[in-house]
Short mmCIF file of C-alpha atoms and ligand atoms in Angstrom, two decimals:
data_model
loop_
_atom_site.label_atom_id
_atom_site.label_comp_id
_atom_site.label_asym_id
_atom_site.label_seq_id
_atom_site.Cartn_x
_atom_site.Cartn_y
_atom_site.Cartn_z
CA PHE A 1 -29.47 -45.07 39.30
CA LEU A 2 -31.99 -44.20 41.98
CA LEU A 3 -29.42 -42.71 44.35
CA ASN A 4 -27.66 -40.90 41.52
CA SER A 5 -30.92 -39.09 40.78
CA PHE A 6 -30.26 -36.98 43.91
CA ASP A 7 -28.20 -33.86 43.13
CA HIS A 8 -25.69 -34.19 45.94
CA VAL A 9 -25.09 -37.95 45.65
CA PHE A 10 -22.58 -39.65 43.35
CA VAL A 11 -22.73 -43.42 43.19
CA GLU A 12 -20.07 -45.34 41.29
CA ARG A 13 -19.47 -49.01 40.57
CA CYS A 14 -16.28 -50.60 41.86
CA VAL A 15 -14.45 -53.49 40.22
CA PHE A 16 -11.09 -55.24 40.50
CA THR A 17 -8.49 -53.75 38.15
CA PRO A 18 -5.94 -55.99 36.36
CA ARG A 19 -3.44 -54.88 39.04
CA GLY A 20 -5.69 -56.29 41.75
CA GLU A 21 -6.85 -52.94 43.12
CA ILE A 22 -10.51 -52.09 43.56
CA ARG A 23 -11.40 -48.87 41.80
CA SER A 24 -14.55 -47.29 40.50
CA ILE A 25 -15.31 -47.53 36.80
CA GLU A 26 -16.51 -43.94 36.55
CA THR A 27 -13.68 -41.94 38.17
CA GLY A 28 -11.05 -44.55 39.05
CA THR A 29 -11.42 -43.79 42.77
CA LEU A 30 -10.04 -46.42 45.15
CA LEU A 31 -12.69 -48.30 47.13
CA LYS A 32 -11.30 -47.16 50.48
CA ASP A 33 -11.60 -43.49 49.48
CA PHE A 34 -15.39 -43.52 49.22
CA ASP A 35 -17.57 -42.08 52.00
CA VAL A 36 -19.88 -45.06 51.82
CA ILE A 37 -19.51 -48.58 50.47
CA ALA A 38 -22.85 -50.25 49.79
CA PHE A 39 -23.48 -53.86 48.85
CA SER A 40 -26.65 -55.44 47.55
CA ILE A 41 -26.44 -59.07 48.63
CA SER A 42 -28.77 -61.58 47.03
CA TYR A 43 -27.19 -64.83 47.92
CA GLU A 44 -25.65 -66.40 51.01
CA LEU A 45 -22.58 -67.78 49.24
CA ASP A 46 -21.62 -64.18 48.33
CA TYR A 47 -21.22 -63.11 51.98
CA ALA A 48 -17.54 -63.97 52.09
CA ARG A 49 -16.90 -62.39 48.68
CA ALA A 50 -18.30 -59.08 49.90
CA ILE A 51 -16.01 -59.16 52.94
CA ASN A 52 -13.10 -60.16 50.73
CA MET A 53 -13.71 -57.04 48.63
CA LEU A 54 -13.38 -54.89 51.73
CA ILE A 55 -10.13 -56.59 52.72
CA ARG A 56 -8.60 -56.34 49.25
CA GLY A 57 -9.88 -52.80 48.90
CA GLY A 58 -7.92 -51.73 51.99
CA VAL A 59 -10.93 -51.34 54.31
CA GLU A 60 -11.03 -52.82 57.81
CA PRO A 61 -13.57 -55.65 57.48
CA ARG A 62 -14.75 -55.59 61.13
CA ARG A 63 -16.85 -52.61 62.08
CA LYS A 64 -15.28 -52.39 65.55
CA ASP A 65 -11.86 -51.79 63.92
CA ARG A 66 -13.02 -48.89 61.78
CA GLU A 67 -12.56 -45.31 62.95
CA ALA A 68 -13.97 -41.86 62.23
CA GLY A 69 -13.09 -40.98 58.65
CA ASP A 70 -13.29 -44.58 57.44
CA PRO A 71 -16.04 -45.40 54.95
CA ILE A 72 -19.47 -46.36 56.24
CA ILE A 73 -20.21 -49.93 55.16
CA VAL A 74 -23.84 -50.81 54.49
CA ALA A 75 -25.73 -53.70 52.92
CA GLY A 76 -29.20 -54.46 51.65
CA GLY A 77 -30.83 -56.98 49.32
CA PRO A 78 -32.86 -60.16 49.77
CA ALA A 79 -30.23 -61.98 51.83
CA ILE A 80 -30.27 -59.07 54.28
CA ILE A 81 -34.07 -58.97 54.55
CA GLN A 82 -33.86 -62.68 55.26
CA ASN A 83 -31.29 -62.65 58.06
CA PRO A 84 -28.47 -60.11 58.48
CA ILE A 85 -27.13 -61.63 61.72
CA PRO A 86 -24.16 -63.59 60.27
CA LEU A 87 -22.90 -60.30 58.78
CA GLU A 88 -23.43 -58.08 61.84
CA GLU A 89 -19.75 -58.06 62.71
CA PHE A 90 -18.82 -56.41 59.41
CA PHE A 91 -21.47 -53.88 58.44
CA ASP A 92 -22.21 -50.55 60.10
CA PHE A 93 -25.86 -50.84 59.28
CA PHE A 94 -28.30 -52.72 57.09
CA PHE A 95 -31.13 -51.40 54.97
CA VAL A 96 -33.94 -53.94 55.27
CA GLY A 97 -36.33 -53.84 52.35
CA GLU A 98 -36.97 -51.98 49.11
CA LEU A 99 -35.32 -48.62 48.59
CA GLU A 100 -37.47 -46.47 46.27
CA ASP A 101 -39.82 -44.86 48.81
CA TYR A 102 -37.04 -44.57 51.39
CA ALA A 103 -34.08 -43.36 49.32
CA GLU A 104 -34.21 -39.88 50.81
CA ASP A 105 -34.22 -41.26 54.36
CA PHE A 106 -31.37 -43.59 53.49
CA ILE A 107 -29.24 -40.70 52.22
CA GLN A 108 -30.16 -38.63 55.26
CA ALA A 109 -29.13 -41.53 57.53
CA ILE A 110 -25.72 -41.71 55.87
CA GLU A 111 -25.21 -37.97 56.18
CA GLU A 112 -25.98 -38.15 59.89
CA VAL A 113 -23.27 -40.71 60.63
CA LYS A 114 -20.66 -40.06 57.94
CA GLU A 115 -18.31 -37.85 59.95
CA LYS A 116 -18.34 -39.25 63.46
CA ARG A 117 -19.50 -42.84 63.03
CA ASP A 118 -21.99 -42.29 65.84
CA PHE A 119 -24.97 -44.44 64.88
CA ARG A 120 -27.31 -43.60 67.75
CA SER A 121 -29.37 -41.10 65.77
CA LEU A 122 -30.35 -43.83 63.30
CA GLU A 123 -32.67 -45.46 65.79
CA LYS A 124 -35.57 -43.42 64.39
CA TYR A 125 -35.41 -45.27 61.05
CA GLU A 126 -37.47 -48.39 61.67
CA PHE A 127 -36.22 -50.13 58.49
CA LEU A 128 -32.53 -49.97 59.47
CA HIS A 129 -30.79 -52.64 61.48
CA ILE A 130 -27.86 -51.08 63.32
CA PRO A 131 -25.73 -53.78 64.97
CA SER A 132 -23.99 -51.36 67.37
CA LEU A 133 -27.39 -50.50 68.91
CA GLY A 134 -28.36 -54.12 69.56
CA ARG A 135 -31.50 -55.81 68.30
CA ARG A 136 -34.87 -54.12 68.11
CA LYS A 137 -37.88 -54.70 65.88
CA VAL A 138 -36.95 -53.77 62.30
CA LYS A 139 -39.76 -53.22 59.83
CA LYS A 140 -39.17 -54.13 56.21
CA ALA A 141 -39.47 -51.10 53.91
CA PHE A 142 -41.52 -51.66 50.80
CA THR A 143 -42.49 -49.61 47.78
CA ARG A 144 -46.19 -48.89 47.86
CA ASN A 145 -46.93 -48.00 44.27
CA LEU A 146 -44.74 -49.26 41.45
CA ASN A 147 -46.38 -46.88 38.98
CA GLU A 148 -45.14 -43.91 40.94
CA ALA A 149 -41.77 -45.37 41.90
CA PHE A 150 -38.50 -44.36 40.27
CA TYR A 151 -37.56 -46.51 37.26
CA PRO A 152 -34.07 -46.64 35.74
CA VAL A 153 -34.92 -45.84 32.12
CA ARG A 154 -31.24 -45.30 31.22
CA GLN A 155 -29.50 -48.62 31.58
CA ILE A 156 -25.94 -49.78 31.19
CA GLN A 157 -25.59 -51.46 27.84
CA PRO A 158 -22.76 -53.34 26.16
CA LEU A 159 -20.93 -51.79 23.19
CA GLU A 160 -22.50 -54.45 20.99
CA TRP A 161 -26.09 -53.27 21.42
CA LYS A 162 -27.59 -56.39 19.80
CA ASP A 163 -26.70 -58.33 22.97
CA PHE A 164 -28.62 -55.91 25.12
CA SER A 165 -32.03 -56.56 26.67
CA PHE A 166 -33.76 -53.66 28.34
CA LEU A 167 -34.61 -54.76 31.87
CA LEU A 168 -38.24 -54.07 32.59
CA GLU A 169 -39.70 -54.91 35.97
CA ILE A 170 -43.43 -55.46 35.43
CA GLY A 171 -44.24 -56.69 38.92
CA ARG A 172 -42.76 -57.28 42.34
CA GLY A 173 -43.73 -59.72 45.04
CA CYS A 174 -45.74 -62.86 44.54
CA GLY A 175 -49.07 -63.90 45.96
CA TRP A 176 -48.71 -67.64 45.55
CA GLY A 177 -47.01 -68.19 48.89
CA CYS A 178 -45.22 -71.43 48.02
CA ARG A 179 -44.13 -72.69 51.39
CA PHE A 180 -40.44 -73.07 50.55
CA CYS A 181 -39.95 -69.80 48.69
CA LEU A 182 -38.05 -66.95 50.31
CA ALA A 183 -38.87 -64.41 47.59
CA GLY A 184 -42.56 -65.28 47.83
CA PHE A 185 -42.60 -64.22 51.49
CA ILE A 186 -40.11 -61.38 51.84
CA TYR A 187 -41.36 -59.43 48.83
CA ARG A 188 -45.02 -59.43 49.76
CA PRO A 189 -47.42 -57.88 48.92
CA PRO A 190 -47.58 -58.59 45.18
CA ARG A 191 -47.62 -55.37 43.13
CA PHE A 192 -47.76 -54.72 39.40
CA ARG A 193 -46.84 -51.88 37.07
CA SER A 194 -49.81 -50.94 34.95
CA LEU A 195 -49.63 -51.62 31.23
CA ARG A 196 -49.85 -47.88 30.67
CA ARG A 197 -46.79 -47.23 32.83
CA ILE A 198 -44.90 -50.12 31.20
CA MET A 199 -45.61 -48.69 27.75
CA GLU A 200 -44.49 -45.27 28.92
CA ILE A 201 -41.22 -46.70 30.29
CA ILE A 202 -40.50 -48.48 27.01
CA GLU A 203 -41.11 -45.30 25.01
CA ILE A 204 -38.85 -43.19 27.25
CA ALA A 205 -36.21 -45.93 27.39
CA LYS A 206 -35.98 -45.97 23.60
CA SER A 207 -34.62 -42.43 23.62
CA PHE A 208 -31.73 -43.45 25.91
CA ASN A 209 -30.96 -47.04 24.93
CA LYS A 210 -30.80 -49.01 21.71
CA PHE A 211 -32.62 -52.31 22.11
CA LYS A 212 -34.80 -54.81 20.34
CA LYS A 213 -35.44 -57.03 23.30
CA VAL A 214 -36.99 -56.50 26.72
CA CYS A 215 -36.47 -58.77 29.66
CA LEU A 216 -39.72 -58.84 31.64
CA ILE A 217 -38.85 -59.12 35.31
CA SER A 218 -41.37 -60.38 37.82
CA PHE A 219 -41.59 -63.38 40.14
CA ALA A 220 -44.50 -64.73 38.14
CA ALA A 221 -44.88 -62.64 34.97
CA ALA A 222 -48.01 -64.49 33.85
CA ASP A 223 -49.78 -63.20 36.97
CA HIS A 224 -49.73 -59.67 35.57
CA PRO A 225 -53.40 -58.63 35.23
CA GLU A 226 -52.78 -57.28 31.70
CA PHE A 227 -50.30 -59.94 30.64
CA ARG A 228 -52.01 -60.88 27.38
CA LYS A 229 -52.33 -57.23 26.32
CA LEU A 230 -48.69 -56.66 27.24
CA LEU A 231 -47.59 -59.52 24.97
CA GLU A 232 -49.71 -58.13 22.12
CA TYR A 233 -48.27 -54.65 22.62
CA LEU A 234 -44.66 -55.91 22.50
CA PHE A 235 -45.43 -57.89 19.36
CA GLU A 236 -47.03 -54.89 17.65
CA LYS A 237 -43.96 -52.81 18.50
CA GLY A 238 -41.70 -55.39 16.85
CA LEU A 239 -39.89 -56.12 20.11
CA GLN A 240 -38.61 -59.43 21.38
CA ALA A 241 -39.05 -60.51 24.97
CA SER A 242 -37.56 -62.87 27.48
CA PHE A 243 -39.19 -64.05 30.70
CA PRO A 244 -36.82 -65.17 33.45
CA SER A 245 -39.67 -66.17 35.74
CA LEU A 246 -42.95 -66.77 34.02
CA ARG A 247 -45.11 -69.29 35.91
CA SER A 248 -45.97 -70.76 32.54
CA ASP A 249 -48.39 -73.27 34.05
CA LEU A 250 -50.91 -70.40 34.08
CA LEU A 251 -50.71 -69.97 30.31
CA ARG A 252 -52.74 -71.47 27.53
CA TYR A 253 -52.16 -72.02 23.83
CA GLU A 254 -52.71 -68.43 22.58
CA GLU A 255 -50.39 -66.84 25.14
CA LEU A 256 -47.76 -69.52 24.65
CA GLY A 257 -47.93 -68.84 20.91
CA LEU A 258 -47.42 -65.12 21.48
CA ILE A 259 -44.45 -65.79 23.74
CA LYS A 260 -42.95 -67.95 21.01
CA LYS A 261 -43.48 -65.18 18.46
CA LEU A 262 -41.70 -62.78 20.81
CA GLY A 263 -38.55 -64.83 20.35
CA GLU A 264 -38.55 -67.23 23.31
CA ARG A 265 -37.20 -70.53 22.04
CA THR A 266 -37.27 -72.48 25.28
CA LEU A 267 -40.28 -72.82 27.54
CA THR A 268 -39.25 -72.66 31.18
CA ILE A 269 -41.40 -74.25 33.83
CA ALA A 270 -40.66 -74.79 37.51
CA PRO A 271 -42.94 -77.50 38.89
CA GLU A 272 -40.33 -78.11 41.64
CA VAL A 273 -41.76 -81.57 42.31
CA ALA A 274 -43.26 -84.34 40.21
CA SER A 275 -45.77 -85.92 42.55
CA GLU A 276 -49.28 -84.74 43.35
CA ASN A 277 -48.96 -84.96 47.15
CA LEU A 278 -45.75 -82.91 47.30
CA ALA A 279 -47.12 -80.36 44.83
CA LEU A 280 -49.97 -79.71 47.27
CA ALA A 281 -47.78 -79.77 50.38
CA ILE A 282 -45.19 -77.27 49.15
CA GLY A 283 -48.00 -75.04 47.94
CA LYS A 284 -46.75 -74.53 44.40
CA CYS A 285 -49.52 -76.76 43.12
CA ILE A 286 -48.13 -77.49 39.69
CA SER A 287 -49.21 -81.10 39.63
CA PRO A 288 -47.59 -83.51 37.16
CA SER A 289 -50.76 -83.50 35.05
CA VAL A 290 -50.66 -79.67 34.84
CA THR A 291 -47.00 -79.80 33.80
CA GLU A 292 -47.79 -82.34 31.10
CA SER A 293 -50.73 -80.42 29.72
CA VAL A 294 -48.70 -77.16 29.58
CA ALA A 295 -45.90 -79.06 27.85
CA GLU A 296 -48.38 -80.36 25.27
CA GLU A 297 -49.90 -76.92 24.61
CA ALA A 298 -46.45 -75.35 24.38
CA TYR A 299 -45.33 -77.99 21.91
CA LYS A 300 -48.37 -77.28 19.74
CA ALA A 301 -47.56 -73.57 20.01
CA GLY A 302 -44.14 -74.25 18.50
CA PHE A 303 -41.77 -74.83 21.43
CA LYS A 304 -39.26 -77.63 20.86
CA GLN A 305 -37.04 -77.05 23.90
CA MET A 306 -37.94 -76.99 27.56
CA LYS A 307 -36.21 -76.03 30.74
CA MET A 308 -37.51 -77.40 34.02
CA TYR A 309 -36.64 -76.67 37.63
CA PHE A 310 -36.97 -79.31 40.33
CA MET A 311 -36.15 -79.62 44.02
CA TYR A 312 -35.52 -82.72 46.07
CA GLY A 313 -34.81 -83.48 49.70
CA ILE A 314 -38.08 -81.84 50.78
CA PRO A 315 -39.17 -82.81 54.32
CA GLY A 316 -41.44 -85.86 54.22
CA GLU A 317 -40.43 -86.73 50.65
CA ARG A 318 -40.70 -90.43 49.79
CA GLU A 319 -38.50 -92.44 47.48
CA GLU A 320 -41.27 -92.66 44.87
CA ASP A 321 -41.61 -88.84 44.90
CA VAL A 322 -37.97 -88.56 43.90
CA ALA A 323 -38.23 -91.27 41.25
CA SER A 324 -41.27 -89.53 39.75
CA ILE A 325 -39.08 -86.63 38.52
CA GLY A 326 -37.49 -88.91 35.92
CA ASN A 327 -40.84 -90.45 35.00
CA LEU A 328 -42.42 -87.05 34.39
CA VAL A 329 -39.50 -85.82 32.29
CA ASN A 330 -39.58 -89.01 30.21
CA ARG A 331 -43.31 -88.56 29.55
CA ILE A 332 -42.73 -84.97 28.43
CA LEU A 333 -39.93 -86.05 26.11
CA ARG A 334 -42.34 -88.39 24.40
CA ILE A 335 -44.49 -85.39 23.39
CA GLY A 336 -41.71 -84.71 20.88
CA TYR A 337 -39.36 -82.18 22.48
CA ASN A 338 -35.87 -82.04 20.97
CA GLY A 339 -34.30 -81.43 24.32
CA ILE A 340 -35.04 -80.75 27.97
CA ARG A 341 -32.66 -79.01 30.33
CA LEU A 342 -33.13 -79.79 33.99
CA SER A 343 -31.92 -77.75 36.91
CA ILE A 344 -32.20 -79.77 40.11
CA THR A 345 -31.48 -78.33 43.54
CA PRO A 346 -31.66 -79.76 47.03
CA TRP A 347 -34.26 -78.01 49.15
CA ILE A 348 -32.68 -75.41 51.44
CA PRO A 349 -34.49 -74.12 54.54
CA LYS A 350 -34.99 -70.35 54.37
CA PRO A 351 -35.96 -67.90 57.12
CA HIS A 352 -39.43 -66.31 57.05
CA THR A 353 -40.93 -69.25 55.18
CA PRO A 354 -43.26 -71.86 56.72
CA LEU A 355 -40.47 -74.43 56.27
CA GLN A 356 -37.91 -72.36 58.22
CA TRP A 357 -38.12 -74.78 61.16
CA GLU A 358 -37.39 -77.89 59.10
CA GLY A 359 -33.91 -79.38 58.91
CA GLN A 360 -32.24 -80.06 55.58
CA GLU A 361 -31.85 -83.69 54.68
CA ASP A 362 -28.60 -85.42 55.56
CA LEU A 363 -25.87 -85.17 52.91
CA LYS A 364 -25.71 -88.94 52.37
CA GLU A 365 -29.44 -89.07 51.77
CA LEU A 366 -29.25 -86.20 49.29
CA MET A 367 -26.48 -88.00 47.39
CA ARG A 368 -28.53 -91.19 47.33
CA LYS A 369 -31.59 -89.37 46.01
CA ARG A 370 -29.51 -87.68 43.35
CA LYS A 371 -28.58 -91.12 42.05
CA ILE A 372 -32.25 -92.19 42.00
CA ILE A 373 -33.15 -89.14 39.91
CA LEU A 374 -30.35 -89.81 37.42
CA LYS A 375 -31.19 -93.50 37.17
CA ASN A 376 -34.74 -92.67 36.13
CA LEU A 377 -33.82 -90.24 33.37
CA ARG A 378 -33.56 -91.73 29.92
CA GLY A 379 -32.16 -90.63 26.63
CA GLY A 380 -29.55 -88.17 25.46
CA ARG A 381 -32.08 -85.41 24.97
CA VAL A 382 -31.98 -84.50 28.67
CA ARG A 383 -29.24 -82.29 30.09
CA VAL A 384 -29.09 -82.15 33.86
CA THR A 385 -27.46 -79.57 36.11
CA PHE A 386 -27.40 -80.54 39.77
CA PHE A 387 -26.67 -77.95 42.40
CA ASN A 388 -23.94 -79.45 44.58
CA PRO A 389 -25.61 -80.78 47.79
CA LYS A 390 -22.50 -79.83 49.77
CA LYS A 391 -22.88 -76.23 48.66
CA ALA A 392 -26.59 -76.40 49.43
CA ARG A 393 -25.69 -77.39 52.98
CA ILE A 394 -23.31 -74.43 53.33
CA GLU A 395 -26.08 -72.18 52.02
CA ALA A 396 -28.42 -73.59 54.68
CA VAL A 397 -25.89 -72.87 57.45
CA LEU A 398 -25.49 -69.27 56.29
CA ALA A 399 -29.22 -68.74 55.73
CA ARG A 400 -30.17 -69.91 59.24
CA GLY A 401 -26.97 -68.60 60.78
CA ASP A 402 -26.38 -66.46 63.84
CA GLU A 403 -23.47 -64.35 65.08
CA ASN A 404 -21.25 -67.44 65.48
CA ILE A 405 -21.07 -67.79 61.70
CA SER A 406 -19.22 -64.52 61.15
CA ARG A 407 -15.83 -65.99 62.12
CA ALA A 408 -16.24 -68.62 59.42
CA ILE A 409 -17.19 -65.97 56.86
CA LEU A 410 -14.08 -63.97 57.73
CA TYR A 411 -11.90 -67.09 57.51
CA VAL A 412 -13.10 -67.77 53.95
CA ALA A 413 -12.89 -64.10 52.96
CA ILE A 414 -9.29 -63.70 54.14
CA ARG A 415 -8.18 -66.76 52.18
CA ASN A 416 -10.15 -65.75 49.10
CA ASN A 417 -11.02 -69.41 48.68
CA TYR A 418 -14.71 -70.25 48.30
CA THR A 419 -14.52 -73.99 47.78
CA VAL A 420 -16.58 -76.45 49.80
CA GLY A 421 -13.36 -77.59 51.49
CA ALA A 422 -12.49 -74.04 52.54
CA TRP A 423 -15.95 -73.52 54.03
CA HIS A 424 -15.71 -76.80 55.96
CA LYS A 425 -12.34 -75.79 57.36
CA ALA A 426 -13.79 -72.39 58.24
CA PHE A 427 -16.74 -73.91 60.12
CA GLN A 428 -14.34 -76.18 61.97
CA GLU A 429 -12.09 -73.26 62.97
CA ALA A 430 -15.12 -71.25 64.10
CA ASN A 431 -16.58 -74.19 66.07
CA VAL A 432 -19.68 -74.16 63.92
CA ASP A 433 -21.52 -77.48 63.91
CA ILE A 434 -22.86 -77.72 60.35
CA LYS A 435 -25.56 -80.21 61.30
CA GLU A 436 -26.83 -78.00 64.09
CA TYR A 437 -27.48 -75.15 61.64
CA ALA A 438 -28.43 -77.00 58.45
CA ASN A 439 -29.99 -80.31 59.46
CA ARG A 440 -31.65 -79.66 62.80
CA SER A 441 -35.42 -79.34 62.98
CA ILE A 442 -36.02 -76.31 65.15
CA PRO A 443 -38.83 -76.44 67.75
CA LEU A 444 -41.63 -74.00 66.91
CA ASP A 445 -41.24 -72.14 70.20
CA GLU A 446 -37.50 -71.55 69.85
CA GLU A 447 -36.50 -67.94 69.27
CA LEU A 448 -34.98 -67.56 65.81
CA PRO A 449 -32.07 -65.18 65.06
CA TRP A 450 -34.14 -63.37 62.40
CA ASP A 451 -37.33 -63.02 64.46
CA PHE A 452 -36.63 -59.32 65.00
CA ILE A 453 -37.13 -58.62 61.27
CA ASP A 454 -40.78 -57.86 60.64
CA ILE A 455 -41.50 -58.69 57.00
CA GLY A 456 -45.21 -58.05 57.49
CA ILE A 457 -46.25 -61.68 58.01
CA SER A 458 -47.13 -62.97 61.45
CA LYS A 459 -45.45 -65.97 63.00
CA GLU A 460 -48.90 -67.44 63.69
CA PHE A 461 -49.54 -67.51 59.95
CA LEU A 462 -46.22 -69.24 59.29
CA VAL A 463 -46.98 -71.82 61.99
CA ARG A 464 -50.41 -72.51 60.45
CA GLU A 465 -48.79 -72.93 57.06
CA TRP A 466 -46.18 -75.24 58.59
CA GLU A 467 -49.01 -77.36 60.05
CA ASN A 468 -50.81 -77.42 56.71
CA PHE A 469 -47.60 -78.51 55.03
CA HIS A 470 -47.39 -81.49 57.38
CA LYS A 471 -51.04 -82.34 56.79
CA GLY A 472 -50.39 -82.15 53.03
CA LYS A 473 -53.11 -79.52 52.82
CA ALA A 474 -52.74 -77.16 49.88
CA PRO A 475 -53.06 -73.39 50.35
CA LEU A 476 -56.44 -71.91 49.49
CA HIS A 477 -55.36 -70.58 46.08
CA CYS A 478 -54.28 -74.09 45.03
CA ARG A 479 -57.53 -75.63 46.15
CA LEU A 480 -59.46 -72.99 44.19
CA ARG A 481 -57.40 -73.78 41.13
CA LEU A 482 -57.84 -77.50 41.43
CA PHE A 483 -61.60 -77.12 41.51
CA SER A 484 -61.80 -74.50 38.78
S1 LIG B 1 -44.83 -68.80 42.35
FE1 LIG B 1 -42.59 -68.76 42.31
S2 LIG B 1 -41.99 -66.78 43.16
FE2 LIG B 1 -44.15 -67.13 43.69
S3 LIG B 1 -44.08 -68.02 45.74
FE3 LIG B 1 -44.13 -69.70 44.27
S4 LIG B 1 -41.99 -70.24 43.87
FE4 LIG B 1 -42.02 -68.23 44.85
#
């Protein structure tokens, strides 16, 4: 939407047709006939799918094999801000950061290289990573003022409008700085849209879209400085709302009641851990007692279903920490909830976080801990979804990967097979030692592949946070909360 707001730019969405071609929805143009092919990549396990799209769309996947006249292939998104190195072999350049304030520069950059594929002139754009020019400091681009930034008020909606939620980003970035969280670090600083601007967007959006529900997007919606007023406004307008990421531990009875009235049937909370010491160490600081008291308030406010997110396999985690997940869930069930859905994921080391140097736990150990968690959960009212530890290990390899990983990505992409087995075969073929990338603890003074990306946070700060993690010392904001 943003790029299409420029007069001379036409952006279309490409999909597979039933005949297996890749064509755009809007004009039916074949993928390979576009000037530029741009991917937004959020997730490591999608790397090979993006490359597979190029192959099946008739585009040379390796940048060195493309010639003048071929499309320019670019990528952006959180996975690229994190670490674009494993994808360097395929993309002509990467946009590192948030686009709004830099859209004009981005278009200009494409125009400069479109004809001749000579990327040297792009050096002046400090937020672009251009693999053919080698590595230099790349500064993450970020949008300074969300109130002034472009907002897509016309959105794509299904034919059955009742299924449609208008997507409304109320804030970006998060100030909590949980030590494991990629989004919390790469999208700093935290920024919010003012209530006035949010109301304006909703009013304008109504003239383009038919909707009764808004989906409030933010890393921690409850952090919005005018959150309560926003809830009241939506209620007065007769709208419903959903909250994909709420940080509901910050809410009390009245707000929880309003959220219920806005149509949310399930309260979602992500304590991540169920023991006090780990809650402090990871910096999320939702202690088991906080989780229980929120669950009680929410129950009184009318919620009968809960969804909870947990992690396990965190460095330094003890057996009793893992067992405490089941104990906490059982205590919450006793409050009276009809059902609790659990989503449980092994911890995965992510670049640019204070835990980037830590190795992921061994697969056997993760499997053993998974059994401990299950053994401690009682009753049929709990539904558990475990993220496959084998996939989590592949994700860790790709997240902390370097240029050696690209051969494995290509192997998987060519075969169009994304199973764990296919990835293992690919790593074997590419001589990638999984343990070296996923399980190794990296010395603090070792140069990291993603060090050249400047996300605006110093390495000294990350090291201090890493030390505090090992001392079990909570970040300042947690300590303030605990004493408030
Ligand atoms: S509150 Fe959520 S989004 Fe923010 S840093 Fe913590 S885990 Fe990440």
